[in-house]
């Protein structure tokens, strides 16, 4: 017996078929419902016009659709859009649309708050309240896909898991969401256009490789020296540089795909040649590239963007070693939509 009263999107196609059989309906109806729920991202049962009125009423009685609602939308003067997204239980997460000439990228959240406490990140100052369900992650992408067409007249091209939360600590739901996003029964997007960014949970990086995922991996490194990294990212106490290297080697051996390292250079913290040298050495473990990202201040504190000369020094040392390095300007800063600024302020 299928448990009713719950969100119908927690059910698989087979379970919906079973439900239809139980209520004496033809099982092919399940396929229609499933298509409405995912491919057409219906927000309520009334939209399912190829079902009879009585079937729709029955579904309404037995299930809910806990669709997210974009509660509040802000637009940056660089075109970036930030959504405050309300969940069925009243909790709020943020997601961001980032337009560039060639791409439109959705930056989505995987948890409400975050259980990590990286000192430089505003989300890390919130407590982790709960994991997002797969459909709540999926819905963020659907909402941004609609905004992409509406405001830019262009399709969504890329997805990054760089919003609130640590995706590898909500492993199952994140993978399920990506499965639906890439499925022909869902949004049919290519996994090559999806990047999951992790703080670096070695065991889970290996699990991704074992599970044969087809999307890209980014690691928030910020330092390749244990004492330095541990001083602002407590995860490094249990997942040290050598552990990460080993996990990334495993990832590369299994997938053959390059890893991207995200790296902020801070004044007086990691802006001298010994730090760049350690990064070069780290990059030599597996084929990789480096995004040097601009620091987005999150209030008073010891973190300050390094001087341009320090960035030049990093880029030239990396390039000399044959490693691609790009300096990334941040987007949506004026509306607190940039990396590390998502903290439900509005
Ligand atoms: N938990 C995941 C994804 C969320 S953070 C992770 O750690 O990768 C997305 C990216 O923003 C990470 O690379 C993170 O290190 C970076 N970031 C966090 N705070 C930042 C800040 N204040 N300025 C610039 N980048 C920041």
Tab-separated table of C-alpha atoms and ligand atoms in Angstrom:
chain	number	residue	atom	x	y	z
A	1	UNK	CA	0.000	0.000	0.000
A	2	UNK	CA	1.403	3.370	-1.052
A	3	UNK	CA	1.389	5.852	1.807
A	4	UNK	CA	-0.865	8.722	0.853
A	5	UNK	CA	-0.889	12.249	2.219
A	6	UNK	CA	2.730	12.720	1.265
A	7	UNK	CA	4.530	14.575	-1.510
A	8	UNK	CA	3.880	12.566	-4.644
A	9	UNK	CA	7.352	13.398	-5.962
A	10	UNK	CA	8.850	11.146	-3.311
A	11	UNK	CA	7.395	8.241	-5.311
A	12	UNK	CA	9.074	6.485	-8.217
A	13	UNK	CA	7.231	5.852	-11.477
A	14	UNK	CA	6.729	2.238	-10.410
A	15	UNK	CA	5.194	3.338	-7.107
A	16	UNK	CA	2.793	5.692	-8.847
A	17	UNK	CA	1.831	2.815	-11.164
A	18	UNK	CA	1.167	0.667	-8.129
A	19	UNK	CA	-0.996	3.407	-6.644
A	20	UNK	CA	-3.058	3.688	-9.820
A	21	UNK	CA	-3.596	-0.059	-9.859
A	22	UNK	CA	-4.740	0.076	-6.227
A	23	UNK	CA	-7.357	2.730	-6.931
A	24	UNK	CA	-8.584	0.854	-9.998
A	25	UNK	CA	-7.140	3.217	-12.605
A	26	UNK	CA	-5.214	2.178	-15.677
A	27	UNK	CA	-1.468	2.103	-14.898
A	28	UNK	CA	-0.524	4.111	-18.039
A	29	UNK	CA	-1.991	7.131	-16.256
A	30	UNK	CA	1.032	6.952	-13.966
A	31	UNK	CA	3.331	7.796	-16.840
A	32	UNK	CA	1.250	10.865	-17.621
A	33	UNK	CA	1.367	12.011	-14.012
A	34	UNK	CA	5.100	11.382	-13.821
A	35	UNK	CA	5.627	13.471	-16.930
A	36	UNK	CA	3.632	16.334	-15.411
A	37	UNK	CA	5.585	16.127	-12.176
A	38	UNK	CA	9.081	16.170	-13.665
A	39	UNK	CA	9.310	17.020	-17.347
A	40	UNK	CA	6.560	19.633	-17.203
A	41	UNK	CA	7.234	20.571	-13.545
A	42	UNK	CA	3.571	20.999	-12.690
A	43	UNK	CA	2.964	22.920	-9.488
A	44	UNK	CA	-0.488	21.457	-8.836
A	45	UNK	CA	-2.764	18.640	-9.977
A	46	UNK	CA	-5.158	21.015	-11.778
A	47	UNK	CA	-2.539	21.503	-14.484
A	48	UNK	CA	-2.756	17.807	-15.409
A	49	UNK	CA	-5.450	18.367	-18.003
A	50	UNK	CA	-5.112	15.021	-19.754
A	51	UNK	CA	-6.432	13.316	-16.612
A	52	UNK	CA	-10.125	13.216	-15.804
A	53	UNK	CA	-11.434	15.678	-13.272
A	54	UNK	CA	-12.253	12.865	-10.851
A	55	UNK	CA	-8.705	11.452	-11.085
A	56	UNK	CA	-7.266	14.901	-10.385
A	57	UNK	CA	-9.562	15.296	-7.390
A	58	UNK	CA	-8.525	11.888	-6.098
A	59	UNK	CA	-4.842	12.771	-6.450
A	60	UNK	CA	-5.419	16.050	-4.612
A	61	UNK	CA	-7.051	14.157	-1.780
A	62	UNK	CA	-4.224	11.622	-1.531
A	63	UNK	CA	-1.076	13.676	-2.181
A	64	UNK	CA	0.551	17.063	-2.150
A	65	UNK	CA	3.121	18.596	-4.505
A	66	UNK	CA	5.587	20.455	-2.323
A	67	UNK	CA	6.806	22.785	-5.019
A	68	UNK	CA	9.198	25.537	-3.977
A	69	UNK	CA	8.091	29.160	-4.277
A	70	UNK	CA	10.365	32.020	-5.296
A	71	UNK	CA	9.551	34.327	-2.428
A	72	UNK	CA	11.744	37.235	-3.311
A	73	UNK	CA	13.897	38.049	-6.317
A	74	UNK	CA	16.723	40.593	-6.546
A	75	UNK	CA	18.565	41.750	-9.638
A	76	UNK	CA	22.145	42.934	-9.603
A	77	UNK	CA	23.320	45.747	-11.860
A	78	UNK	CA	25.476	43.129	-13.629
A	79	UNK	CA	22.344	41.105	-14.521
A	80	UNK	CA	22.767	38.439	-11.853
A	81	UNK	CA	19.495	37.333	-10.258
A	82	UNK	CA	19.214	36.061	-6.703
A	83	UNK	CA	16.162	34.102	-5.581
A	84	UNK	CA	15.095	33.570	-2.015
A	85	UNK	CA	13.283	30.282	-2.269
A	86	UNK	CA	10.668	29.227	0.244
A	87	UNK	CA	10.336	25.520	1.014
A	88	UNK	CA	7.186	23.681	2.086
A	89	UNK	CA	8.126	23.957	5.765
A	90	UNK	CA	8.772	27.703	5.602
A	91	UNK	CA	12.559	27.425	5.487
A	92	UNK	CA	14.423	29.529	2.956
A	93	UNK	CA	17.431	28.885	0.697
A	94	UNK	CA	18.962	31.015	-2.019
A	95	UNK	CA	19.790	30.296	-5.639
A	96	UNK	CA	21.434	32.471	-8.247
A	97	UNK	CA	21.242	32.977	-12.026
A	98	UNK	CA	24.542	34.160	-13.492
A	99	UNK	CA	24.425	35.474	-17.076
A	100	UNK	CA	27.497	35.845	-19.263
A	101	UNK	CA	27.823	36.380	-22.976
A	102	UNK	CA	28.072	32.683	-23.720
A	103	UNK	CA	26.350	31.011	-20.816
A	104	UNK	CA	23.579	31.210	-18.313
A	105	UNK	CA	24.506	29.392	-15.136
A	106	UNK	CA	22.278	28.337	-12.261
A	107	UNK	CA	23.971	28.229	-8.864
A	108	UNK	CA	21.869	26.050	-6.577
A	109	UNK	CA	21.780	25.171	-2.881
A	110	UNK	CA	21.904	21.645	-1.510
A	111	UNK	CA	21.200	22.244	2.205
A	112	UNK	CA	19.369	24.752	4.378
A	113	UNK	CA	22.339	26.399	6.056
A	114	UNK	CA	25.578	24.438	6.251
A	115	UNK	CA	27.181	22.149	8.810
A	116	UNK	CA	30.668	23.333	7.896
A	117	UNK	CA	32.202	26.448	9.360
A	118	UNK	CA	34.673	27.822	6.833
A	119	UNK	CA	35.697	31.124	8.421
A	120	UNK	CA	35.446	33.157	5.227
A	121	UNK	CA	31.946	32.037	4.199
A	122	UNK	CA	28.693	33.670	5.282
A	123	UNK	CA	26.676	30.474	4.824
A	124	UNK	CA	29.052	28.747	7.249
A	125	UNK	CA	27.870	31.097	9.951
A	126	UNK	CA	24.358	29.682	9.669
A	127	UNK	CA	23.623	26.327	11.250
A	128	UNK	CA	22.745	23.409	9.042
A	129	UNK	CA	19.021	22.974	9.467
A	130	UNK	CA	18.271	20.190	7.039
A	131	UNK	CA	19.120	18.596	3.730
A	132	UNK	CA	17.136	19.609	0.684
A	133	UNK	CA	15.056	16.909	-0.968
A	134	UNK	CA	15.854	16.001	-4.567
A	135	UNK	CA	12.734	17.772	-5.812
A	136	UNK	CA	13.671	20.975	-3.957
A	137	UNK	CA	17.024	21.006	-5.747
A	138	UNK	CA	15.347	20.197	-9.064
A	139	UNK	CA	12.813	23.017	-8.577
A	140	UNK	CA	15.567	25.613	-8.109
A	141	UNK	CA	16.884	24.671	-11.547
A	142	UNK	CA	13.379	24.797	-13.042
A	143	UNK	CA	12.803	28.292	-11.600
A	144	UNK	CA	16.092	29.600	-12.988
A	145	UNK	CA	15.429	27.952	-16.333
A	146	UNK	CA	12.170	29.901	-16.551
A	147	UNK	CA	13.881	33.160	-15.549
A	148	UNK	CA	16.566	32.543	-18.146
A	149	UNK	CA	13.947	32.428	-20.912
A	150	UNK	CA	11.875	35.222	-19.416
A	151	UNK	CA	14.612	37.795	-18.771
A	152	UNK	CA	17.306	36.843	-21.257
A	153	UNK	CA	15.440	34.929	-23.970
A	154	UNK	CA	18.119	32.246	-23.779
A	155	UNK	CA	18.189	28.701	-22.422
A	156	UNK	CA	19.907	27.768	-19.204
A	157	UNK	CA	23.262	26.219	-20.144
A	158	UNK	CA	25.092	25.275	-16.920
A	159	UNK	CA	24.465	24.291	-13.329
A	160	UNK	CA	26.868	24.620	-10.418
A	161	UNK	CA	26.327	23.234	-6.928
A	162	UNK	CA	27.930	26.233	-5.277
A	163	UNK	CA	25.017	27.665	-3.359
A	164	UNK	CA	24.286	27.025	0.294
A	165	UNK	CA	25.398	23.772	1.853
A	166	UNK	CA	27.846	20.970	1.172
A	167	UNK	CA	26.502	18.736	-1.620
A	168	UNK	CA	28.569	15.707	-0.611
A	169	UNK	CA	26.956	15.761	2.833
A	170	UNK	CA	23.568	15.421	1.128
A	171	UNK	CA	24.872	12.843	-1.285
A	172	UNK	CA	21.826	10.796	-2.127
A	173	UNK	CA	19.406	13.652	-2.740
A	174	UNK	CA	21.931	15.629	-4.794
A	175	UNK	CA	22.627	12.624	-7.020
A	176	UNK	CA	18.939	11.917	-7.374
A	177	UNK	CA	18.313	15.539	-8.386
A	178	UNK	CA	21.128	15.413	-10.960
A	179	UNK	CA	19.707	12.157	-12.255
A	180	UNK	CA	16.343	13.846	-12.888
A	181	UNK	CA	17.959	16.996	-14.314
A	182	UNK	CA	19.911	14.948	-16.852
A	183	UNK	CA	17.191	12.403	-17.641
A	184	UNK	CA	15.067	12.626	-20.821
A	185	UNK	CA	12.136	12.217	-18.398
A	186	UNK	CA	13.293	15.399	-16.658
A	187	UNK	CA	15.192	18.402	-18.011
A	188	UNK	CA	17.443	16.400	-20.343
A	189	UNK	CA	20.525	18.525	-19.619
A	190	UNK	CA	24.006	17.190	-20.264
A	191	UNK	CA	25.964	16.164	-17.144
A	192	UNK	CA	28.992	17.778	-18.799
A	193	UNK	CA	27.377	21.113	-18.013
A	194	UNK	CA	26.977	20.375	-14.331
A	195	UNK	CA	29.669	21.003	-11.710
A	196	UNK	CA	29.516	19.881	-8.129
A	197	UNK	CA	31.715	21.899	-5.782
A	198	UNK	CA	32.865	20.331	-2.549
A	199	UNK	CA	34.745	21.479	0.504
A	200	UNK	CA	36.666	18.200	0.123
A	201	UNK	CA	35.202	15.112	1.761
A	202	UNK	CA	37.728	12.504	0.614
A	203	UNK	CA	35.570	9.439	1.204
A	204	UNK	CA	32.650	10.901	-0.740
A	205	UNK	CA	34.852	11.965	-3.670
A	206	UNK	CA	35.827	8.318	-3.994
A	207	UNK	CA	32.186	7.306	-3.792
A	208	UNK	CA	31.355	9.657	-6.684
A	209	UNK	CA	34.025	7.913	-8.730
A	210	UNK	CA	32.697	4.468	-7.742
A	211	UNK	CA	29.182	5.521	-8.687
A	212	UNK	CA	30.386	6.471	-12.167
A	213	UNK	CA	28.986	9.988	-12.198
A	214	UNK	CA	29.322	11.937	-15.451
A	215	UNK	CA	29.350	15.513	-14.106
A	216	UNK	CA	32.356	17.686	-13.220
A	217	UNK	CA	34.034	18.064	-9.883
A	218	UNK	CA	35.390	21.219	-8.261
A	219	UNK	CA	37.241	21.369	-4.961
A	220	UNK	CA	37.383	24.423	-2.704
A	221	UNK	CA	41.064	24.280	-1.888
A	222	UNK	CA	42.238	27.765	-0.840
A	223	UNK	CA	45.517	26.361	0.456
A	224	UNK	CA	47.626	23.288	-0.244
A	225	UNK	CA	49.399	23.550	3.120
A	226	UNK	CA	47.700	21.677	5.967
A	227	UNK	CA	48.356	24.159	8.778
A	228	UNK	CA	47.136	27.044	6.680
A	229	UNK	CA	44.040	25.288	5.330
A	230	UNK	CA	43.099	23.954	8.765
A	231	UNK	CA	43.345	27.444	10.216
A	232	UNK	CA	40.236	28.572	8.289
A	233	UNK	CA	38.549	25.334	7.172
A	234	UNK	CA	37.948	22.923	10.030
A	235	UNK	CA	37.116	20.114	7.569
A	236	UNK	CA	40.848	19.967	6.874
A	237	UNK	CA	41.477	18.515	10.330
A	238	UNK	CA	39.887	15.270	9.184
A	239	UNK	CA	40.378	15.538	5.415
A	240	UNK	CA	43.969	16.585	4.952
A	241	UNK	CA	45.886	17.519	1.826
A	242	UNK	CA	47.273	13.996	1.370
A	243	UNK	CA	43.793	12.463	1.818
A	244	UNK	CA	42.406	14.826	-0.802
A	245	UNK	CA	45.226	14.068	-3.214
A	246	UNK	CA	44.635	10.360	-2.851
A	247	UNK	CA	40.876	10.729	-3.373
A	248	UNK	CA	41.415	12.931	-6.433
A	249	UNK	CA	43.834	10.439	-7.943
A	250	UNK	CA	41.169	7.801	-7.479
A	251	UNK	CA	38.578	10.126	-9.088
A	252	UNK	CA	40.856	10.777	-12.057
A	253	UNK	CA	41.760	7.113	-12.539
A	254	UNK	CA	38.090	6.124	-12.559
A	255	UNK	CA	36.602	9.026	-14.554
A	256	UNK	CA	39.458	10.460	-16.603
A	257	UNK	CA	38.080	13.927	-15.909
A	258	UNK	CA	40.081	16.978	-14.831
A	259	UNK	CA	39.333	18.584	-11.484
A	260	UNK	CA	38.906	22.320	-10.929
A	261	UNK	CA	40.359	23.911	-7.810
A	262	UNK	CA	38.725	27.007	-6.380
A	263	UNK	CA	41.163	29.196	-4.622
A	264	UNK	CA	40.947	32.618	-2.965
A	265	UNK	CA	44.168	34.516	-2.296
A	266	UNK	CA	44.048	36.552	0.908
A	267	UNK	CA	46.445	39.235	2.008
A	268	UNK	CA	48.966	37.977	4.541
A	269	UNK	CA	47.348	34.537	4.685
A	270	UNK	CA	48.276	32.702	1.477
A	271	UNK	CA	49.729	35.368	-0.820
A	272	UNK	CA	53.443	34.531	-0.780
A	273	UNK	CA	55.445	32.323	-3.217
A	274	UNK	CA	55.660	29.348	-0.807
A	275	UNK	CA	51.849	29.072	-0.953
A	276	UNK	CA	51.786	29.238	-4.742
A	277	UNK	CA	54.542	26.635	-4.854
A	278	UNK	CA	52.500	24.284	-2.670
A	279	UNK	CA	49.516	24.777	-4.980
A	280	UNK	CA	51.620	23.947	-8.047
A	281	UNK	CA	52.749	20.760	-6.340
A	282	UNK	CA	49.171	19.860	-5.426
A	283	UNK	CA	48.068	20.439	-9.024
A	284	UNK	CA	50.671	17.987	-10.252
A	285	UNK	CA	48.888	15.110	-8.499
A	286	UNK	CA	46.160	14.904	-11.164
A	287	UNK	CA	45.292	16.866	-14.335
A	288	UNK	CA	43.553	19.954	-13.074
A	289	UNK	CA	42.954	23.650	-13.532
A	290	UNK	CA	42.690	26.522	-11.088
A	291	UNK	CA	40.078	29.232	-10.700
A	292	UNK	CA	41.461	32.071	-8.636
A	293	UNK	CA	38.268	33.580	-7.257
A	294	UNK	CA	37.859	37.056	-5.933
A	295	UNK	CA	37.128	37.331	-2.220
A	296	UNK	CA	33.680	38.610	-1.362
A	297	UNK	CA	33.902	40.308	2.000
A	298	UNK	CA	31.375	39.011	4.498
A	299	UNK	CA	31.958	41.566	7.209
A	300	UNK	CA	34.810	42.501	9.476
A	301	UNK	CA	37.488	39.902	9.922
A	302	UNK	CA	40.972	38.814	9.118
A	303	UNK	CA	40.258	38.136	5.437
A	304	UNK	CA	41.170	40.687	2.790
A	305	UNK	CA	41.566	40.264	-0.972
A	306	UNK	CA	45.259	39.999	-1.859
A	307	UNK	CA	46.957	42.576	-4.094
A	308	UNK	CA	46.820	42.054	-7.874
A	309	UNK	CA	50.585	41.359	-7.824
A	310	UNK	CA	49.978	38.281	-5.666
A	311	UNK	CA	47.439	36.974	-8.178
A	312	UNK	CA	49.883	37.610	-11.019
A	313	UNK	CA	52.519	35.677	-9.102
A	314	UNK	CA	50.125	32.715	-8.703
A	315	UNK	CA	49.119	32.759	-12.370
A	316	UNK	CA	52.682	32.911	-13.616
A	317	UNK	CA	53.903	30.110	-11.346
A	318	UNK	CA	50.982	27.891	-12.332
A	319	UNK	CA	51.360	28.619	-16.033
A	320	UNK	CA	55.064	27.972	-15.917
A	321	UNK	CA	54.200	24.509	-14.607
A	322	UNK	CA	51.710	24.017	-17.462
A	323	UNK	CA	48.597	24.432	-15.339
A	324	UNK	CA	45.689	26.532	-16.594
A	325	UNK	CA	44.771	29.291	-14.163
A	326	UNK	CA	42.044	31.895	-14.524
A	327	UNK	CA	41.246	34.866	-12.344
A	328	UNK	CA	37.473	34.951	-11.839
A	329	UNK	CA	35.722	38.201	-11.091
A	330	UNK	CA	32.755	37.769	-8.823
A	331	UNK	CA	29.187	38.506	-9.876
A	332	UNK	CA	26.157	39.821	-8.052
A	333	UNK	CA	28.167	41.311	-5.202
A	334	UNK	CA	25.827	44.302	-4.767
A	335	UNK	CA	22.927	42.006	-3.852
A	336	UNK	CA	24.961	39.551	-1.731
A	337	UNK	CA	24.663	36.898	-4.426
A	338	UNK	CA	28.371	36.186	-4.911
A	339	UNK	CA	30.271	33.079	-3.692
A	340	UNK	CA	30.132	32.791	0.046
A	341	UNK	CA	27.601	35.580	0.510
A	342	UNK	CA	24.424	33.506	0.584
A	343	UNK	CA	23.035	33.895	4.079
A	344	UNK	CA	19.307	34.666	3.734
A	345	UNK	CA	19.955	38.326	4.573
A	346	UNK	CA	16.886	39.657	2.853
B	1	LIG	N1	30.225	23.613	0.135
B	1	LIG	C1	30.656	23.707	-1.228
B	1	LIG	C2	29.851	24.660	-2.096
B	1	LIG	C3	29.501	26.036	-1.524
B	1	LIG	S1	30.668	27.340	-1.541
B	1	LIG	C4	32.122	24.058	-1.285
B	1	LIG	O1	32.694	24.302	-0.245
B	1	LIG	O2	32.701	24.013	-2.358
B	1	LIG	C5	31.004	27.794	-3.178
B	1	LIG	C6	32.401	28.390	-3.326
B	1	LIG	O3	32.495	29.713	-2.752
B	1	LIG	C7	33.463	27.592	-2.609
B	1	LIG	O4	34.582	27.441	-3.436
B	1	LIG	C8	33.811	28.463	-1.407
B	1	LIG	O5	35.072	28.172	-0.893
B	1	LIG	C9	33.679	29.836	-1.996
B	1	LIG	N2	33.527	30.910	-1.018
B	1	LIG	C10	32.969	30.830	0.197
B	1	LIG	N3	32.994	32.039	0.804
B	1	LIG	C11	33.575	32.892	-0.060
B	1	LIG	C12	33.845	34.286	-0.029
B	1	LIG	N4	33.524	35.029	1.026
B	1	LIG	N5	34.449	34.839	-1.110
B	1	LIG	C13	34.745	34.097	-2.201
B	1	LIG	N6	34.489	32.781	-2.287
B	1	LIG	C14	33.916	32.182	-1.227
